[in-house]
Amino acid sequence: MTTPEAEQDGGDAARPEARLERAVRAAEQALIEYEIAVETFRVEIENFSRLHEQKLGPLYARLEELDARILEARAARSGDPDDRRRAEEARARLAPIPGVEELLHGWMDDSGLFPESVAMLTDQAVRPPRRVRPSEEARKLYRDLARKAHPDLAQEEKERARREEFITRVNAAYARGDEAELRELAEEWAAGPELKWGPSRAEELYARLEWLAQRKELLALLAKELEESAIGHMLQLAPDDPDGLLDEIGQQLRTQVTERENELAGLLTEG
């Protein structure tokens, strides 16, 4: 017996544009899933980069300071012009730049490291760094909203504009890992107008497929850039335990700090 669904599928198949419409919709959904994956990875890299700076930045700064002081001590002992030049270059690289506080997320101002940064070097308690990633619930809410409200699902410019404004708010909430706001946005979307699909002409569908293919290529380039970045590569080394990776690197840096301090002490004593 033929079901109503089968009869409907048969009717759809009889339309010349039916297969093309299904291909476009499948490509749209695939692109949305890919965009979600790329955006999720971008947010993870951004948060991991911020955490990396908070936890390890002071250690790197301490190493650079010690290296400069070691070069200065060597120059003072040798009197060699090349040693003095190297010491001056190292010290110049450490010269504070006015207005860097905002750029360095509150860890340094134009006079040097903040007390929180110094405390980090000595393992004292400091304000906890941001989470490396949004929570699983936030990720779930984000994926669901991105699939439902993505601008590429719009058939009219007015609807696309509404979706673009909405998804911008969704992306901002997700970047902050704000579950409460994401839930509110989900409720807001559910209460809004529903998407209405309309018939498309074959030439419009072909143009749509071409645009989707171009968009996929751009996203692939962005994904490659993220993966090949220094922070992206580091995050991929320990995707399940990025905090542990930072702790391991931090321990290595602390060992180097101790070695540099001992080397500097030896140079000063000999001098």
PDB file of C-alpha atoms in Angstrom:
ATOM      1  CA  MET A   1       0.000   0.000   0.000  1.00  0.00           C
ATOM      2  CA  THR A   2       1.303   3.465  -0.889  1.00  0.00           C
ATOM      3  CA  THR A   3       1.636   5.777   2.099  1.00  0.00           C
ATOM      4  CA  PRO A   4       0.882   9.492   1.998  1.00  0.00           C
ATOM      5  CA  GLU A   5       4.573  10.144   2.601  1.00  0.00           C
ATOM      6  CA  ALA A   6       5.540   7.992  -0.365  1.00  0.00           C
ATOM      7  CA  GLU A   7       2.963   9.719  -2.556  1.00  0.00           C
ATOM      8  CA  GLN A   8       4.372  13.084  -1.460  1.00  0.00           C
ATOM      9  CA  ASP A   9       7.939  11.950  -2.195  1.00  0.00           C
ATOM     10  CA  GLY A  10       6.813  10.753  -5.566  1.00  0.00           C
ATOM     11  CA  GLY A  11       5.168  14.070  -6.253  1.00  0.00           C
ATOM     12  CA  ASP A  12       8.297  15.925  -5.216  1.00  0.00           C
ATOM     13  CA  ALA A  13      10.447  13.704  -7.411  1.00  0.00           C
ATOM     14  CA  ALA A  14       8.263  14.591 -10.391  1.00  0.00           C
ATOM     15  CA  ARG A  15       9.230  18.255 -10.067  1.00  0.00           C
ATOM     16  CA  PRO A  16      12.370  19.119 -12.100  1.00  0.00           C
ATOM     17  CA  GLU A  17      13.826  21.164  -9.228  1.00  0.00           C
ATOM     18  CA  ALA A  18      13.148  18.582  -6.495  1.00  0.00           C
ATOM     19  CA  ARG A  19      16.537  16.838  -6.518  1.00  0.00           C
ATOM     20  CA  LEU A  20      18.329  20.153  -6.776  1.00  0.00           C
ATOM     21  CA  GLU A  21      16.379  21.556  -3.825  1.00  0.00           C
ATOM     22  CA  ARG A  22      17.302  18.520  -1.724  1.00  0.00           C
ATOM     23  CA  ALA A  23      20.943  18.915  -2.707  1.00  0.00           C
ATOM     24  CA  VAL A  24      20.907  22.578  -1.700  1.00  0.00           C
ATOM     25  CA  ARG A  25      19.308  21.843   1.649  1.00  0.00           C
ATOM     26  CA  ALA A  26      21.766  19.028   2.333  1.00  0.00           C
ATOM     27  CA  ALA A  27      24.672  21.335   1.423  1.00  0.00           C
ATOM     28  CA  GLU A  28      23.285  24.076   3.677  1.00  0.00           C
ATOM     29  CA  GLN A  29      23.045  21.728   6.647  1.00  0.00           C
ATOM     30  CA  ALA A  30      26.546  20.368   6.003  1.00  0.00           C
ATOM     31  CA  LEU A  31      27.939  23.906   5.823  1.00  0.00           C
ATOM     32  CA  ILE A  32      26.216  24.871   9.063  1.00  0.00           C
ATOM     33  CA  GLU A  33      27.688  21.838  10.857  1.00  0.00           C
ATOM     34  CA  TYR A  34      31.126  22.748   9.507  1.00  0.00           C
ATOM     35  CA  GLU A  35      30.741  26.361  10.618  1.00  0.00           C
ATOM     36  CA  ILE A  36      29.760  25.191  14.099  1.00  0.00           C
ATOM     37  CA  ALA A  37      32.889  23.041  14.295  1.00  0.00           C
ATOM     38  CA  VAL A  38      35.159  25.862  13.087  1.00  0.00           C
ATOM     39  CA  GLU A  39      33.593  28.433  15.419  1.00  0.00           C
ATOM     40  CA  THR A  40      33.850  26.039  18.367  1.00  0.00           C
ATOM     41  CA  PHE A  41      37.546  25.491  17.655  1.00  0.00           C
ATOM     42  CA  ARG A  42      38.093  29.255  17.269  1.00  0.00           C
ATOM     43  CA  VAL A  43      36.507  29.921  20.672  1.00  0.00           C
ATOM     44  CA  GLU A  44      38.579  27.150  22.250  1.00  0.00           C
ATOM     45  CA  ILE A  45      41.766  28.652  20.808  1.00  0.00           C
ATOM     46  CA  GLU A  46      40.810  32.150  21.954  1.00  0.00           C
ATOM     47  CA  ASN A  47      40.099  31.008  25.511  1.00  0.00           C
ATOM     48  CA  PHE A  48      43.166  28.763  25.606  1.00  0.00           C
ATOM     49  CA  SER A  49      45.314  31.654  24.376  1.00  0.00           C
ATOM     50  CA  ARG A  50      43.994  33.884  27.153  1.00  0.00           C
ATOM     51  CA  LEU A  51      44.588  31.192  29.760  1.00  0.00           C
ATOM     52  CA  HIS A  52      48.057  30.527  28.341  1.00  0.00           C
ATOM     53  CA  GLU A  53      48.895  34.209  28.751  1.00  0.00           C
ATOM     54  CA  GLN A  54      47.521  34.382  32.283  1.00  0.00           C
ATOM     55  CA  LYS A  55      49.315  31.303  33.555  1.00  0.00           C
ATOM     56  CA  LEU A  56      52.566  31.405  31.609  1.00  0.00           C
ATOM     57  CA  GLY A  57      53.011  35.035  30.600  1.00  0.00           C
ATOM     58  CA  PRO A  58      54.652  36.070  33.893  1.00  0.00           C
ATOM     59  CA  LEU A  59      57.073  33.157  33.646  1.00  0.00           C
ATOM     60  CA  TYR A  60      58.105  34.109  30.123  1.00  0.00           C
ATOM     61  CA  ALA A  61      58.524  37.718  31.294  1.00  0.00           C
ATOM     62  CA  ARG A  62      60.708  36.598  34.201  1.00  0.00           C
ATOM     63  CA  LEU A  63      62.903  34.541  31.863  1.00  0.00           C
ATOM     64  CA  GLU A  64      63.360  37.506  29.535  1.00  0.00           C
ATOM     65  CA  GLU A  65      64.296  39.745  32.468  1.00  0.00           C
ATOM     66  CA  LEU A  66      66.821  37.215  33.742  1.00  0.00           C
ATOM     67  CA  ASP A  67      68.322  36.796  30.262  1.00  0.00           C
ATOM     68  CA  ALA A  68      68.785  40.568  30.010  1.00  0.00           C
ATOM     69  CA  ARG A  69      70.406  40.746  33.449  1.00  0.00           C
ATOM     70  CA  ILE A  70      72.716  37.829  32.581  1.00  0.00           C
ATOM     71  CA  LEU A  71      73.840  39.593  29.392  1.00  0.00           C
ATOM     72  CA  GLU A  72      74.385  42.807  31.364  1.00  0.00           C
ATOM     73  CA  ALA A  73      76.454  40.962  33.966  1.00  0.00           C
ATOM     74  CA  ARG A  74      78.574  39.352  31.252  1.00  0.00           C
ATOM     75  CA  ALA A  75      79.098  42.714  29.546  1.00  0.00           C
ATOM     76  CA  ALA A  76      80.121  44.314  32.833  1.00  0.00           C
ATOM     77  CA  ARG A  77      82.705  41.597  33.368  1.00  0.00           C
ATOM     78  CA  SER A  78      84.117  41.456  29.835  1.00  0.00           C
ATOM     79  CA  GLY A  79      83.841  45.085  28.740  1.00  0.00           C
ATOM     80  CA  ASP A  80      83.448  43.735  25.210  1.00  0.00           C
ATOM     81  CA  PRO A  81      81.508  46.093  22.898  1.00  0.00           C
ATOM     82  CA  ASP A  82      79.576  43.166  21.355  1.00  0.00           C
ATOM     83  CA  ASP A  83      78.539  41.990  24.811  1.00  0.00           C
ATOM     84  CA  ARG A  84      77.383  45.502  25.690  1.00  0.00           C
ATOM     85  CA  ARG A  85      75.419  45.737  22.432  1.00  0.00           C
ATOM     86  CA  ARG A  86      73.685  42.409  23.073  1.00  0.00           C
ATOM     87  CA  ALA A  87      72.850  43.479  26.626  1.00  0.00           C
ATOM     88  CA  GLU A  88      71.460  46.820  25.451  1.00  0.00           C
ATOM     89  CA  GLU A  89      69.322  45.128  22.782  1.00  0.00           C
ATOM     90  CA  ALA A  90      67.924  42.665  25.322  1.00  0.00           C
ATOM     91  CA  ARG A  91      67.103  45.475  27.751  1.00  0.00           C
ATOM     92  CA  ALA A  92      65.497  47.545  24.988  1.00  0.00           C
ATOM     93  CA  ARG A  93      63.181  44.649  24.160  1.00  0.00           C
ATOM     94  CA  LEU A  94      61.955  44.739  27.755  1.00  0.00           C
ATOM     95  CA  ALA A  95      61.318  48.477  27.866  1.00  0.00           C
ATOM     96  CA  PRO A  96      57.682  49.066  28.915  1.00  0.00           C
ATOM     97  CA  ILE A  97      55.325  50.423  26.279  1.00  0.00           C
ATOM     98  CA  PRO A  98      52.723  52.945  27.508  1.00  0.00           C
ATOM     99  CA  GLY A  99      49.156  51.727  27.269  1.00  0.00           C
ATOM    100  CA  VAL A 100      49.859  47.988  27.066  1.00  0.00           C
ATOM    101  CA  GLU A 101      47.652  47.128  30.039  1.00  0.00           C
ATOM    102  CA  GLU A 102      44.576  46.610  27.884  1.00  0.00           C
ATOM    103  CA  LEU A 103      46.515  44.556  25.370  1.00  0.00           C
ATOM    104  CA  LEU A 104      47.905  42.294  28.069  1.00  0.00           C
ATOM    105  CA  HIS A 105      44.561  41.715  29.816  1.00  0.00           C
ATOM    106  CA  GLY A 106      45.479  43.442  33.056  1.00  0.00           C
ATOM    107  CA  TRP A 107      48.771  41.675  33.764  1.00  0.00           C
ATOM    108  CA  MET A 108      51.068  44.613  33.045  1.00  0.00           C
ATOM    109  CA  ASP A 109      50.985  48.392  32.833  1.00  0.00           C
ATOM    110  CA  ASP A 110      53.573  50.918  31.651  1.00  0.00           C
ATOM    111  CA  SER A 111      55.642  50.374  34.783  1.00  0.00           C
ATOM    112  CA  GLY A 112      55.861  46.578  34.700  1.00  0.00           C
ATOM    113  CA  LEU A 113      54.158  43.493  36.043  1.00  0.00           C
ATOM    114  CA  PHE A 114      51.145  43.703  38.326  1.00  0.00           C
ATOM    115  CA  PRO A 115      51.260  42.056  41.793  1.00  0.00           C
ATOM    116  CA  GLU A 116      49.073  39.213  40.476  1.00  0.00           C
ATOM    117  CA  SER A 117      51.757  38.436  37.915  1.00  0.00           C
ATOM    118  CA  VAL A 118      54.487  38.372  40.534  1.00  0.00           C
ATOM    119  CA  ALA A 119      52.312  36.161  42.716  1.00  0.00           C
ATOM    120  CA  MET A 120      51.953  33.719  39.828  1.00  0.00           C
ATOM    121  CA  LEU A 121      55.734  33.337  39.723  1.00  0.00           C
ATOM    122  CA  THR A 122      55.821  32.296  43.359  1.00  0.00           C
ATOM    123  CA  ASP A 123      52.755  30.024  43.179  1.00  0.00           C
ATOM    124  CA  GLN A 124      50.723  32.321  45.413  1.00  0.00           C
ATOM    125  CA  ALA A 125      46.960  32.315  45.047  1.00  0.00           C
ATOM    126  CA  VAL A 126      45.656  34.602  42.324  1.00  0.00           C
ATOM    127  CA  ARG A 127      42.314  35.126  40.656  1.00  0.00           C
ATOM    128  CA  PRO A 128      41.331  31.947  38.790  1.00  0.00           C
ATOM    129  CA  PRO A 129      41.815  32.086  35.023  1.00  0.00           C
ATOM    130  CA  ARG A 130      38.920  31.742  32.622  1.00  0.00           C
ATOM    131  CA  ARG A 131      37.767  28.304  31.601  1.00  0.00           C
ATOM    132  CA  VAL A 132      39.586  26.893  28.637  1.00  0.00           C
ATOM    133  CA  ARG A 133      36.297  26.010  26.978  1.00  0.00           C
ATOM    134  CA  PRO A 134      32.583  26.721  27.310  1.00  0.00           C
ATOM    135  CA  SER A 135      30.797  23.980  29.239  1.00  0.00           C
ATOM    136  CA  GLU A 136      29.217  20.995  27.486  1.00  0.00           C
ATOM    137  CA  GLU A 137      25.768  22.457  28.129  1.00  0.00           C
ATOM    138  CA  ALA A 138      26.804  25.755  26.534  1.00  0.00           C
ATOM    139  CA  ARG A 139      28.203  23.867  23.561  1.00  0.00           C
ATOM    140  CA  LYS A 140      24.960  21.914  23.192  1.00  0.00           C
ATOM    141  CA  LEU A 141      22.853  25.076  23.355  1.00  0.00           C
ATOM    142  CA  TYR A 142      25.103  26.814  20.850  1.00  0.00           C
ATOM    143  CA  ARG A 143      24.979  23.962  18.331  1.00  0.00           C
ATOM    144  CA  ASP A 144      21.194  23.761  18.580  1.00  0.00           C
ATOM    145  CA  LEU A 145      20.755  27.504  18.083  1.00  0.00           C
ATOM    146  CA  ALA A 146      23.250  27.638  15.223  1.00  0.00           C
ATOM    147  CA  ARG A 147      21.430  24.850  13.395  1.00  0.00           C
ATOM    148  CA  LYS A 148      18.026  26.493  13.830  1.00  0.00           C
ATOM    149  CA  ALA A 149      18.854  30.169  13.389  1.00  0.00           C
ATOM    150  CA  HIS A 150      21.694  30.141  10.869  1.00  0.00           C
ATOM    151  CA  PRO A 151      21.373  32.987   8.322  1.00  0.00           C
ATOM    152  CA  ASP A 152      22.025  30.588   5.431  1.00  0.00           C
ATOM    153  CA  LEU A 153      18.595  29.061   6.048  1.00  0.00           C
ATOM    154  CA  ALA A 154      16.855  32.329   5.185  1.00  0.00           C
ATOM    155  CA  GLN A 155      14.993  32.651   1.907  1.00  0.00           C
ATOM    156  CA  GLU A 156      14.441  36.417   2.071  1.00  0.00           C
ATOM    157  CA  GLU A 157      16.754  39.327   2.868  1.00  0.00           C
ATOM    158  CA  LYS A 158      14.587  40.498   5.764  1.00  0.00           C
ATOM    159  CA  GLU A 159      14.723  37.055   7.341  1.00  0.00           C
ATOM    160  CA  ARG A 160      18.494  36.821   6.752  1.00  0.00           C
ATOM    161  CA  ALA A 161      19.058  40.169   8.490  1.00  0.00           C
ATOM    162  CA  ARG A 162      17.020  39.018  11.488  1.00  0.00           C
ATOM    163  CA  ARG A 163      19.004  35.790  11.705  1.00  0.00           C
ATOM    164  CA  GLU A 164      22.366  37.519  11.315  1.00  0.00           C
ATOM    165  CA  GLU A 165      21.579  39.879  14.202  1.00  0.00           C
ATOM    166  CA  PHE A 166      20.387  36.984  16.344  1.00  0.00           C
ATOM    167  CA  ILE A 167      23.303  34.669  15.585  1.00  0.00           C
ATOM    168  CA  THR A 168      25.745  37.478  16.429  1.00  0.00           C
ATOM    169  CA  ARG A 169      24.262  37.539  19.929  1.00  0.00           C
ATOM    170  CA  VAL A 170      24.438  33.744  20.082  1.00  0.00           C
ATOM    171  CA  ASN A 171      28.141  33.772  19.121  1.00  0.00           C
ATOM    172  CA  ALA A 172      28.932  36.429  21.748  1.00  0.00           C
ATOM    173  CA  ALA A 173      27.153  34.475  24.496  1.00  0.00           C
ATOM    174  CA  TYR A 174      28.906  31.284  23.457  1.00  0.00           C
ATOM    175  CA  ALA A 175      32.333  32.950  23.477  1.00  0.00           C
ATOM    176  CA  ARG A 176      31.654  33.935  27.104  1.00  0.00           C
ATOM    177  CA  GLY A 177      30.326  30.473  27.940  1.00  0.00           C
ATOM    178  CA  ASP A 178      27.139  32.121  29.255  1.00  0.00           C
ATOM    179  CA  GLU A 179      24.672  29.229  29.609  1.00  0.00           C
ATOM    180  CA  ALA A 180      21.916  31.400  31.075  1.00  0.00           C
ATOM    181  CA  GLU A 181      21.997  33.814  28.150  1.00  0.00           C
ATOM    182  CA  LEU A 182      22.078  30.960  25.652  1.00  0.00           C
ATOM    183  CA  ARG A 183      18.956  29.478  27.262  1.00  0.00           C
ATOM    184  CA  GLU A 184      17.231  32.856  27.062  1.00  0.00           C
ATOM    185  CA  LEU A 185      18.191  33.120  23.404  1.00  0.00           C
ATOM    186  CA  ALA A 186      16.817  29.634  22.765  1.00  0.00           C
ATOM    187  CA  GLU A 187      13.507  30.659  24.322  1.00  0.00           C
ATOM    188  CA  GLU A 188      13.487  33.874  22.308  1.00  0.00           C
ATOM    189  CA  TRP A 189      14.068  31.980  19.076  1.00  0.00           C
ATOM    190  CA  ALA A 190      11.385  29.424  19.859  1.00  0.00           C
ATOM    191  CA  ALA A 191       8.873  32.228  20.386  1.00  0.00           C
ATOM    192  CA  GLY A 192       9.779  33.974  17.121  1.00  0.00           C
ATOM    193  CA  PRO A 193       8.471  33.460  13.579  1.00  0.00           C
ATOM    194  CA  GLU A 194       9.131  30.083  11.989  1.00  0.00           C
ATOM    195  CA  LEU A 195      11.103  29.615   8.810  1.00  0.00           C
ATOM    196  CA  LYS A 196       8.914  29.173   5.753  1.00  0.00           C
ATOM    197  CA  TRP A 197      10.395  27.431   2.765  1.00  0.00           C
ATOM    198  CA  GLY A 198       9.266  28.499  -0.657  1.00  0.00           C
ATOM    199  CA  PRO A 199       9.822  27.009  -4.109  1.00  0.00           C
ATOM    200  CA  SER A 200      13.068  28.004  -5.854  1.00  0.00           C
ATOM    201  CA  ARG A 201      13.880  28.253  -9.511  1.00  0.00           C
ATOM    202  CA  ALA A 202      16.631  26.038 -10.910  1.00  0.00           C
ATOM    203  CA  GLU A 203      18.997  28.919 -11.673  1.00  0.00           C
ATOM    204  CA  GLU A 204      18.650  30.215  -8.107  1.00  0.00           C
ATOM    205  CA  LEU A 205      19.438  26.772  -6.742  1.00  0.00           C
ATOM    206  CA  TYR A 206      22.538  26.415  -8.891  1.00  0.00           C
ATOM    207  CA  ALA A 207      23.730  29.842  -7.759  1.00  0.00           C
ATOM    208  CA  ARG A 208      23.062  28.829  -4.182  1.00  0.00           C
ATOM    209  CA  LEU A 209      25.128  25.663  -4.533  1.00  0.00           C
ATOM    210  CA  GLU A 210      28.002  27.654  -6.027  1.00  0.00           C
ATOM    211  CA  TRP A 211      27.911  30.113  -3.116  1.00  0.00           C
ATOM    212  CA  LEU A 212      27.855  27.272  -0.580  1.00  0.00           C
ATOM    213  CA  ALA A 213      30.889  25.682  -2.235  1.00  0.00           C
ATOM    214  CA  GLN A 214      32.802  28.973  -2.089  1.00  0.00           C
ATOM    215  CA  ARG A 215      31.850  29.467   1.550  1.00  0.00           C
ATOM    216  CA  LYS A 216      33.070  25.945   2.358  1.00  0.00           C
ATOM    217  CA  GLU A 217      36.444  26.738   0.769  1.00  0.00           C
ATOM    218  CA  LEU A 218      36.804  29.899   2.865  1.00  0.00           C
ATOM    219  CA  LEU A 219      35.955  28.008   6.043  1.00  0.00           C
ATOM    220  CA  ALA A 220      38.478  25.316   5.147  1.00  0.00           C
ATOM    221  CA  LEU A 221      41.182  27.990   4.850  1.00  0.00           C
ATOM    222  CA  LEU A 222      40.174  29.478   8.214  1.00  0.00           C
ATOM    223  CA  ALA A 223      40.211  26.049   9.847  1.00  0.00           C
ATOM    224  CA  LYS A 224      43.688  25.405   8.451  1.00  0.00           C
ATOM    225  CA  GLU A 225      44.954  28.732   9.795  1.00  0.00           C
ATOM    226  CA  LEU A 226      43.550  27.944  13.233  1.00  0.00           C
ATOM    227  CA  GLU A 227      45.069  24.464  13.268  1.00  0.00           C
ATOM    228  CA  GLU A 228      48.480  25.716  12.139  1.00  0.00           C
ATOM    229  CA  SER A 229      48.640  28.610  14.611  1.00  0.00           C
ATOM    230  CA  ALA A 230      50.965  28.216  17.582  1.00  0.00           C
ATOM    231  CA  ILE A 231      48.107  28.094  20.082  1.00  0.00           C
ATOM    232  CA  GLY A 232      46.024  25.838  17.828  1.00  0.00           C
ATOM    233  CA  HIS A 233      48.879  23.383  17.513  1.00  0.00           C
ATOM    234  CA  MET A 234      49.433  23.441  21.255  1.00  0.00           C
ATOM    235  CA  LEU A 235      45.739  22.846  21.953  1.00  0.00           C
ATOM    236  CA  GLN A 236      45.705  19.854  19.637  1.00  0.00           C
ATOM    237  CA  LEU A 237      48.519  18.269  21.641  1.00  0.00           C
ATOM    238  CA  ALA A 238      46.197  17.846  24.631  1.00  0.00           C
ATOM    239  CA  PRO A 239      42.572  18.452  23.557  1.00  0.00           C
ATOM    240  CA  ASP A 240      41.172  16.606  26.577  1.00  0.00           C
ATOM    241  CA  ASP A 241      43.450  18.138  29.216  1.00  0.00           C
ATOM    242  CA  PRO A 242      44.683  21.586  28.146  1.00  0.00           C
ATOM    243  CA  ASP A 243      45.052  22.659  31.791  1.00  0.00           C
ATOM    244  CA  GLY A 244      47.427  19.765  32.360  1.00  0.00           C
ATOM    245  CA  LEU A 245      49.482  20.812  29.359  1.00  0.00           C
ATOM    246  CA  LEU A 246      49.793  24.345  30.710  1.00  0.00           C
ATOM    247  CA  ASP A 247      50.835  23.003  34.106  1.00  0.00           C
ATOM    248  CA  GLU A 248      53.515  20.879  32.447  1.00  0.00           C
ATOM    249  CA  ILE A 249      54.867  23.805  30.435  1.00  0.00           C
ATOM    250  CA  GLY A 250      54.705  25.993  33.547  1.00  0.00           C
ATOM    251  CA  GLN A 251      56.852  23.526  35.465  1.00  0.00           C
ATOM    252  CA  GLN A 252      59.414  23.500  32.660  1.00  0.00           C
ATOM    253  CA  LEU A 253      59.508  27.295  32.669  1.00  0.00           C
ATOM    254  CA  ARG A 254      59.947  27.414  36.453  1.00  0.00           C
ATOM    255  CA  THR A 255      62.913  25.064  36.097  1.00  0.00           C
ATOM    256  CA  GLN A 256      64.416  27.400  33.503  1.00  0.00           C
ATOM    257  CA  VAL A 257      63.815  30.388  35.808  1.00  0.00           C
ATOM    258  CA  THR A 258      65.706  28.628  38.592  1.00  0.00           C
ATOM    259  CA  GLU A 259      68.576  27.811  36.233  1.00  0.00           C
ATOM    260  CA  ARG A 260      68.788  31.420  35.039  1.00  0.00           C
ATOM    261  CA  GLU A 261      68.680  32.751  38.609  1.00  0.00           C
ATOM    262  CA  ASN A 262      71.537  30.445  39.586  1.00  0.00           C
ATOM    263  CA  GLU A 263      73.516  31.493  36.520  1.00  0.00           C
ATOM    264  CA  LEU A 264      72.993  35.185  37.297  1.00  0.00           C
ATOM    265  CA  ALA A 265      73.927  34.679  40.935  1.00  0.00           C
ATOM    266  CA  GLY A 266      77.120  32.998  39.847  1.00  0.00           C
ATOM    267  CA  LEU A 267      78.042  35.845  37.490  1.00  0.00           C
ATOM    268  CA  LEU A 268      77.367  38.478  40.154  1.00  0.00           C
ATOM    269  CA  THR A 269      79.377  36.559  42.743  1.00  0.00           C
ATOM    270  CA  GLU A 270      82.330  36.145  40.385  1.00  0.00           C
ATOM    271  CA  GLY A 271      82.136  39.838  39.495  1.00  0.00           C
TER     272      GLY A 271
END
